[in-house]
Amino acid sequence: MGIRVAVAGASGYAGGELLRLITGHPEFDLVAATAHSQAGHRLDTVHPQLTGLDLVLAKTDPAALADADLVFLALPHGESAALAAQLPPEVRVVDLGADHRLADPYAWANYYGGTHAGQWTYGLPELPGQRERVAAATRVANPGCYASAIILALAPLIAAGAAQPADVVVVAASGTSGAGRGTKAHLLASEVMGDLSPYRVGAHQHVPEIKQATGATSLSLTPVLAPMPRGILATVTAVPVREVDPQAVLAEAYADAPFVHVLPEGRWPHTAATLGSNSCHLQATVDVDAGRLIVVSGLDNLGRGAAGQAVQNANVMLGLPEATGLSVWGVTP
């Protein structure tokens, strides 16, 4: 018997990707997968890509999850805290939702609304000292998808004193799976195909998370919905403090990070290269006209931006090699 794991919210896109990764993980045994409206349905009718996995989705209930060694919560924002509070304290939990990411109750109320549930250990192991904190934690908050792409691009520059923490500007495009699996008119294929559209301009909920993790003091984020199922491409710009090679700063910061790749000069990230992987691809330069530092970051929003990151955190929490059950390489075409 391996390490017993369970997934709450298994019917969504992130939940389905978690199940795919868990069933291929050499140390994990899936003991429960729960859902709300899809409870009672066979898993392969909800996730056809998992045909052959003989499992019926259970109702999301603490009793269905309590026997696991580790539980992944892939629930909508605002629904994780109540469930997590009912799980035994010895059960490790990785929350893919936003409930426990923020330290500031005001930021939570301003961007999400409702009662702040308190902060858990932030699950981005590549941040300085964070891998050790995740290893010691029983409750870990998985980063958001945009946040993962932007923090990995920006944090080393601010930490090295190469970029000013103020006046950070980001434009980032995401695939439609980032909006979840619910039926929404603006996500219909006939609405999305052949179109790019901004949303939550000037008020995206990942802004306080990014500032908290990077030390940025002001950040403008413009998210763009792109006509693709998955992937994020973020262009991050910042004002330099001194003359610096941003690519060299990133390369030094991630020299020992198995899932963060600073690409060779002349190669730029693109989303297809990260599909199905837990990797983040980075490239950087200095704008010849404005002098701003530019970092382009690409990752799979359901992989490194959600389920892959969650498995990476689980590995660290459980004392396993960090890359166990995860792919560094993408799938293409």
Coordinates of C-alpha atoms in Angstrom, one line a residue:
M1 CA 0.0 0.0 0.0
G2 CA 1.4 3.4 -1.0
I3 CA 0.5 6.9 0.3
R4 CA -3.2 7.2 0.4
V5 CA -4.5 10.4 -1.4
A6 CA -7.9 11.8 -2.1
V7 CA -9.3 14.5 -4.4
A8 CA -12.2 16.8 -3.5
G9 CA -13.6 18.5 -6.6
A10 CA -12.6 15.8 -8.9
S11 CA -15.1 16.6 -11.7
G12 CA -13.5 19.9 -12.7
Y13 CA -10.6 20.5 -15.1
A14 CA -8.0 20.8 -12.3
G15 CA -9.5 17.8 -10.5
G16 CA -9.3 15.7 -13.7
E17 CA -5.6 16.6 -14.2
L18 CA -4.9 15.7 -10.6
L19 CA -6.4 12.3 -11.1
R20 CA -4.3 11.8 -14.2
L21 CA -1.1 12.6 -12.4
I22 CA -2.0 10.7 -9.2
T23 CA -2.8 7.5 -11.1
G24 CA 0.7 7.7 -12.8
H25 CA 2.5 8.5 -9.5
P26 CA 4.6 5.6 -8.3
E27 CA 4.0 6.3 -4.6
F28 CA 0.3 7.4 -4.5
D29 CA -2.8 5.3 -4.1
L30 CA -6.1 7.0 -5.0
V31 CA -8.6 6.2 -2.3
A32 CA -11.3 8.7 -2.9
A33 CA -12.5 11.2 -5.5
T34 CA -15.5 13.4 -4.7
A35 CA -17.7 15.9 -6.5
H36 CA -20.9 17.9 -6.0
S37 CA -23.4 17.7 -8.9
Q38 CA -21.5 14.8 -10.5
A39 CA -21.5 12.7 -7.4
G40 CA -22.7 9.1 -8.2
H41 CA -21.4 9.3 -11.8
R42 CA -18.7 7.0 -13.1
L43 CA -15.5 8.8 -13.4
D44 CA -14.9 7.9 -17.1
T45 CA -18.2 9.5 -18.0
V46 CA -17.1 12.8 -16.5
H47 CA -13.4 12.5 -17.6
P48 CA -13.3 10.3 -20.8
Q49 CA -9.5 10.7 -20.8
L50 CA -9.5 8.5 -17.7
T51 CA -11.3 5.6 -19.3
G52 CA -10.2 2.4 -17.5
L53 CA -10.0 4.0 -14.1
D54 CA -12.9 2.2 -12.4
L55 CA -14.2 4.7 -9.9
V56 CA -17.5 6.3 -9.0
L57 CA -17.4 9.9 -7.8
A58 CA -18.5 10.2 -4.2
K59 CA -20.3 13.1 -2.5
T60 CA -17.9 15.7 -1.2
D61 CA -18.1 14.9 2.5
P62 CA -15.3 15.0 5.2
A63 CA -15.9 11.3 6.0
A64 CA -15.1 10.3 2.4
L65 CA -11.7 12.0 2.7
A66 CA -10.7 11.5 6.3
D67 CA -8.9 8.2 5.7
A68 CA -6.4 9.6 3.3
D69 CA -2.9 10.6 4.2
L70 CA -3.1 13.6 2.0
V71 CA -6.1 15.4 0.4
F72 CA -6.1 17.7 -2.6
L73 CA -8.9 20.3 -2.6
A74 CA -9.8 21.4 -6.1
L75 CA -12.9 23.3 -5.1
P76 CA -14.2 26.7 -6.2
H77 CA -12.7 29.7 -4.3
G78 CA -14.4 30.2 -0.9
E79 CA -15.4 26.5 -0.5
S80 CA -12.1 24.9 0.7
A81 CA -11.8 26.4 4.2
A82 CA -15.0 24.9 5.6
L83 CA -14.2 21.4 4.4
A84 CA -10.5 21.6 5.4
A85 CA -11.6 22.6 9.0
Q86 CA -13.5 19.3 9.3
L87 CA -10.6 17.1 8.3
P88 CA -8.4 15.4 11.0
P89 CA -5.4 17.6 11.8
E90 CA -3.0 14.8 10.9
V91 CA -4.2 14.7 7.3
R92 CA -2.1 16.8 5.0
V93 CA -3.9 19.1 2.7
V94 CA -3.0 20.9 -0.5
D95 CA -5.6 23.6 -1.4
L96 CA -5.8 24.5 -5.1
G97 CA -8.3 27.2 -4.3
A98 CA -7.5 30.8 -3.1
D99 CA -8.9 30.4 0.4
H100 CA -5.6 30.3 2.3
R101 CA -3.2 32.1 0.0
L102 CA -3.4 35.7 1.4
A103 CA -2.1 37.0 4.7
D104 CA -4.1 40.2 4.6
P105 CA -7.8 39.9 5.5
Y106 CA -8.4 43.3 3.8
A107 CA -6.9 42.1 0.5
W108 CA -9.1 39.0 0.7
A109 CA -12.3 41.0 1.3
N110 CA -11.4 43.5 -1.4
Y111 CA -10.7 40.9 -4.2
Y112 CA -12.7 37.8 -3.2
G113 CA -15.3 38.9 -0.6
G114 CA -16.5 37.1 2.5
T115 CA -14.6 35.9 5.6
H116 CA -10.9 35.5 5.4
A117 CA -10.0 31.9 6.4
G118 CA -6.4 32.6 7.4
Q119 CA -3.1 32.0 5.7
W120 CA -1.4 28.6 5.1
T121 CA 2.1 27.9 3.9
Y122 CA 2.4 29.2 0.4
G123 CA 3.2 26.4 -2.0
L124 CA 5.8 27.8 -4.4
P125 CA 9.0 25.8 -3.5
E126 CA 11.3 27.9 -5.8
L127 CA 10.9 31.0 -3.6
P128 CA 13.8 31.4 -1.2
G129 CA 13.4 29.3 1.9
Q130 CA 9.9 28.2 0.8
R131 CA 10.8 24.6 0.0
E132 CA 11.8 24.0 3.7
R133 CA 8.5 25.6 4.9
V134 CA 6.5 23.4 2.6
A135 CA 8.3 20.3 3.8
A136 CA 7.4 21.2 7.4
A137 CA 3.8 22.0 6.7
T138 CA 0.6 20.0 7.0
R139 CA -1.5 22.6 5.2
V140 CA -0.3 24.2 2.0
A141 CA -2.0 26.8 -0.3
N142 CA -1.3 26.1 -3.9
P143 CA -0.5 29.3 -6.0
G144 CA -2.9 30.6 -8.6
C145 CA -2.2 30.0 -12.3
Y146 CA -1.4 33.6 -13.3
A147 CA 0.4 34.1 -10.0
S148 CA 2.7 31.1 -10.7
A149 CA 3.7 32.4 -14.1
I150 CA 4.2 36.0 -12.9
I151 CA 5.9 35.3 -9.6
L152 CA 8.5 33.0 -11.1
A153 CA 9.3 35.7 -13.7
L154 CA 9.4 38.6 -11.2
A155 CA 10.5 37.5 -7.8
P156 CA 14.2 36.9 -8.5
L157 CA 14.6 40.4 -10.1
I158 CA 13.1 42.2 -7.1
A159 CA 15.0 40.0 -4.6
A160 CA 18.3 40.7 -6.4
G161 CA 17.7 44.4 -6.3
A162 CA 17.6 44.5 -10.1
A163 CA 14.0 45.7 -10.5
Q164 CA 12.0 48.3 -8.7
P165 CA 9.1 46.9 -6.7
A166 CA 6.8 49.7 -8.0
D167 CA 5.4 50.1 -11.5
V168 CA 5.3 46.4 -12.5
V169 CA 3.1 45.9 -15.6
V170 CA 1.9 42.5 -16.8
V171 CA -0.2 41.5 -19.8
A172 CA -1.0 37.7 -19.7
A173 CA -3.0 35.5 -21.9
S174 CA -4.7 32.3 -20.6
G175 CA -6.6 29.4 -22.1
T176 CA -10.3 28.9 -21.4
S177 CA -9.8 26.1 -18.9
G178 CA -8.6 28.7 -16.4
A179 CA -12.2 29.8 -16.1
G180 CA -13.4 26.4 -14.9
R181 CA -15.7 23.8 -16.3
G182 CA -19.0 25.5 -15.7
T183 CA -21.2 26.4 -18.7
K184 CA -20.7 30.1 -19.5
A185 CA -21.9 31.8 -22.6
H186 CA -18.6 33.8 -23.1
L187 CA -16.6 30.6 -23.1
L188 CA -18.6 28.8 -25.8
A189 CA -16.4 27.8 -28.8
S190 CA -18.3 30.1 -31.1
E191 CA -17.6 33.0 -28.8
V192 CA -13.9 32.3 -28.1
M193 CA -12.5 31.1 -31.4
G194 CA -10.9 33.8 -33.5
D195 CA -11.1 36.3 -30.6
L196 CA -9.0 37.8 -27.9
S197 CA -10.7 39.5 -25.0
P198 CA -9.5 41.2 -21.8
Y199 CA -11.3 40.6 -18.5
R200 CA -11.1 41.8 -14.9
V201 CA -8.9 44.6 -16.1
G202 CA -7.3 46.5 -13.3
A203 CA -8.9 44.3 -10.6
H204 CA -7.7 40.7 -11.0
Q205 CA -7.8 38.6 -7.8
H206 CA -4.2 37.3 -8.2
V207 CA -2.7 40.8 -7.9
P208 CA -2.4 40.8 -4.0
E209 CA -1.0 37.2 -4.1
I210 CA 1.7 38.2 -6.6
K211 CA 2.6 41.3 -4.6
Q212 CA 2.7 39.3 -1.4
A213 CA 5.1 36.7 -2.9
T214 CA 7.4 39.0 -4.8
G215 CA 7.6 42.1 -2.7
A216 CA 6.1 44.2 -5.5
T217 CA 4.4 47.4 -4.2
S218 CA 2.3 48.2 -7.3
L219 CA 1.3 45.9 -10.1
S220 CA -1.0 46.4 -13.1
L221 CA -2.3 43.1 -14.5
T222 CA -4.3 42.8 -17.7
P223 CA -5.5 39.2 -18.3
V224 CA -6.5 38.2 -21.8
L225 CA -8.7 35.2 -22.7
A226 CA -7.1 33.3 -25.6
P227 CA -8.7 30.9 -28.0
M228 CA -6.9 27.8 -26.6
P229 CA -7.9 25.2 -24.0
R230 CA -4.9 25.6 -21.7
G231 CA -1.7 27.5 -21.2
I232 CA -0.6 30.9 -19.9
L233 CA 1.8 33.3 -21.5
A234 CA 2.7 36.3 -19.3
T235 CA 4.8 39.3 -20.3
V236 CA 6.1 41.0 -17.2
T237 CA 7.9 44.4 -17.3
A238 CA 9.6 46.3 -14.5
V239 CA 11.8 49.4 -14.1
P240 CA 15.5 48.5 -13.5
V241 CA 17.3 49.6 -10.4
R242 CA 20.7 49.3 -12.1
E243 CA 22.2 48.0 -15.3
V244 CA 21.6 44.3 -15.3
D245 CA 21.2 41.2 -17.5
P246 CA 17.8 39.9 -16.3
Q247 CA 18.4 36.5 -18.0
A248 CA 21.5 36.0 -15.9
V249 CA 19.6 36.9 -12.7
L250 CA 16.9 34.3 -13.5
A251 CA 19.5 31.7 -14.5
E252 CA 21.3 32.0 -11.2
A253 CA 18.0 32.0 -9.2
Y254 CA 16.8 28.8 -10.9
A255 CA 20.1 26.9 -11.4
D256 CA 18.9 24.0 -9.2
A257 CA 15.1 24.2 -9.9
P258 CA 14.1 21.1 -11.9
F259 CA 10.9 22.7 -13.3
V260 CA 12.0 26.3 -14.2
H261 CA 13.9 26.6 -17.4
V262 CA 15.6 29.9 -18.5
L263 CA 15.7 29.4 -22.2
P264 CA 18.8 30.0 -24.3
E265 CA 19.2 33.4 -25.8
G266 CA 17.0 33.9 -28.9
R267 CA 14.3 31.4 -27.8
W268 CA 11.1 32.6 -26.3
P269 CA 8.5 30.7 -24.3
H270 CA 5.3 29.5 -26.0
T271 CA 2.4 27.7 -24.4
A272 CA 2.4 24.5 -26.5
A273 CA 6.0 23.7 -25.3
T274 CA 4.7 23.4 -21.7
L275 CA 1.5 21.4 -22.4
G276 CA 1.1 18.5 -20.0
S277 CA 4.3 19.4 -18.1
N278 CA 5.1 20.9 -14.7
S279 CA 7.6 23.3 -16.2
C280 CA 7.7 27.0 -16.5
H281 CA 9.7 28.5 -19.4
L282 CA 11.3 31.9 -19.0
Q283 CA 13.2 34.4 -21.3
A284 CA 14.3 37.9 -20.5
T285 CA 15.7 41.0 -22.1
V286 CA 15.9 44.8 -21.8
D287 CA 13.6 47.0 -23.9
V288 CA 15.9 49.0 -26.2
D289 CA 13.6 52.0 -26.2
A290 CA 12.0 52.1 -22.7
G291 CA 14.8 50.5 -20.8
R292 CA 12.4 48.3 -18.9
L293 CA 13.2 44.8 -17.9
I294 CA 11.0 42.3 -19.8
V295 CA 10.4 38.7 -18.8
V296 CA 8.1 36.3 -20.8
S297 CA 6.8 33.3 -18.8
G298 CA 5.0 30.3 -20.2
L299 CA 3.4 27.4 -18.4
D300 CA 0.4 25.0 -18.5
N301 CA -2.3 26.6 -16.4
L302 CA -3.7 23.1 -15.4
G303 CA -0.2 21.7 -14.9
R304 CA 2.3 24.0 -13.3
G305 CA -0.5 26.4 -12.7
A306 CA -2.7 24.0 -10.7
A307 CA -2.5 20.2 -10.5
G308 CA 1.2 19.7 -11.3
Q309 CA 2.1 22.3 -8.7
A310 CA -0.1 20.6 -6.2
V311 CA 1.6 17.2 -6.7
Q312 CA 5.0 19.0 -6.5
N313 CA 4.0 20.4 -3.2
A314 CA 2.6 17.0 -2.0
N315 CA 6.0 15.4 -2.9
V316 CA 7.9 18.0 -0.8
M317 CA 5.4 17.7 2.1
L318 CA 5.8 13.9 2.1
G319 CA 9.6 13.8 1.8
L320 CA 9.6 12.4 -1.7
P321 CA 11.8 13.5 -4.5
E322 CA 10.2 16.7 -5.8
A323 CA 9.8 15.6 -9.4
T324 CA 8.2 12.2 -8.6
G325 CA 5.3 11.5 -10.9
L326 CA 5.7 14.7 -12.8
S327 CA 7.0 15.5 -16.3
V328 CA 9.6 18.1 -17.1
W329 CA 8.8 17.9 -20.8
G330 CA 5.7 19.0 -22.6
V331 CA 3.6 17.2 -25.3
T332 CA 3.5 18.6 -28.8
P333 CA 1.9 19.0 -31.3

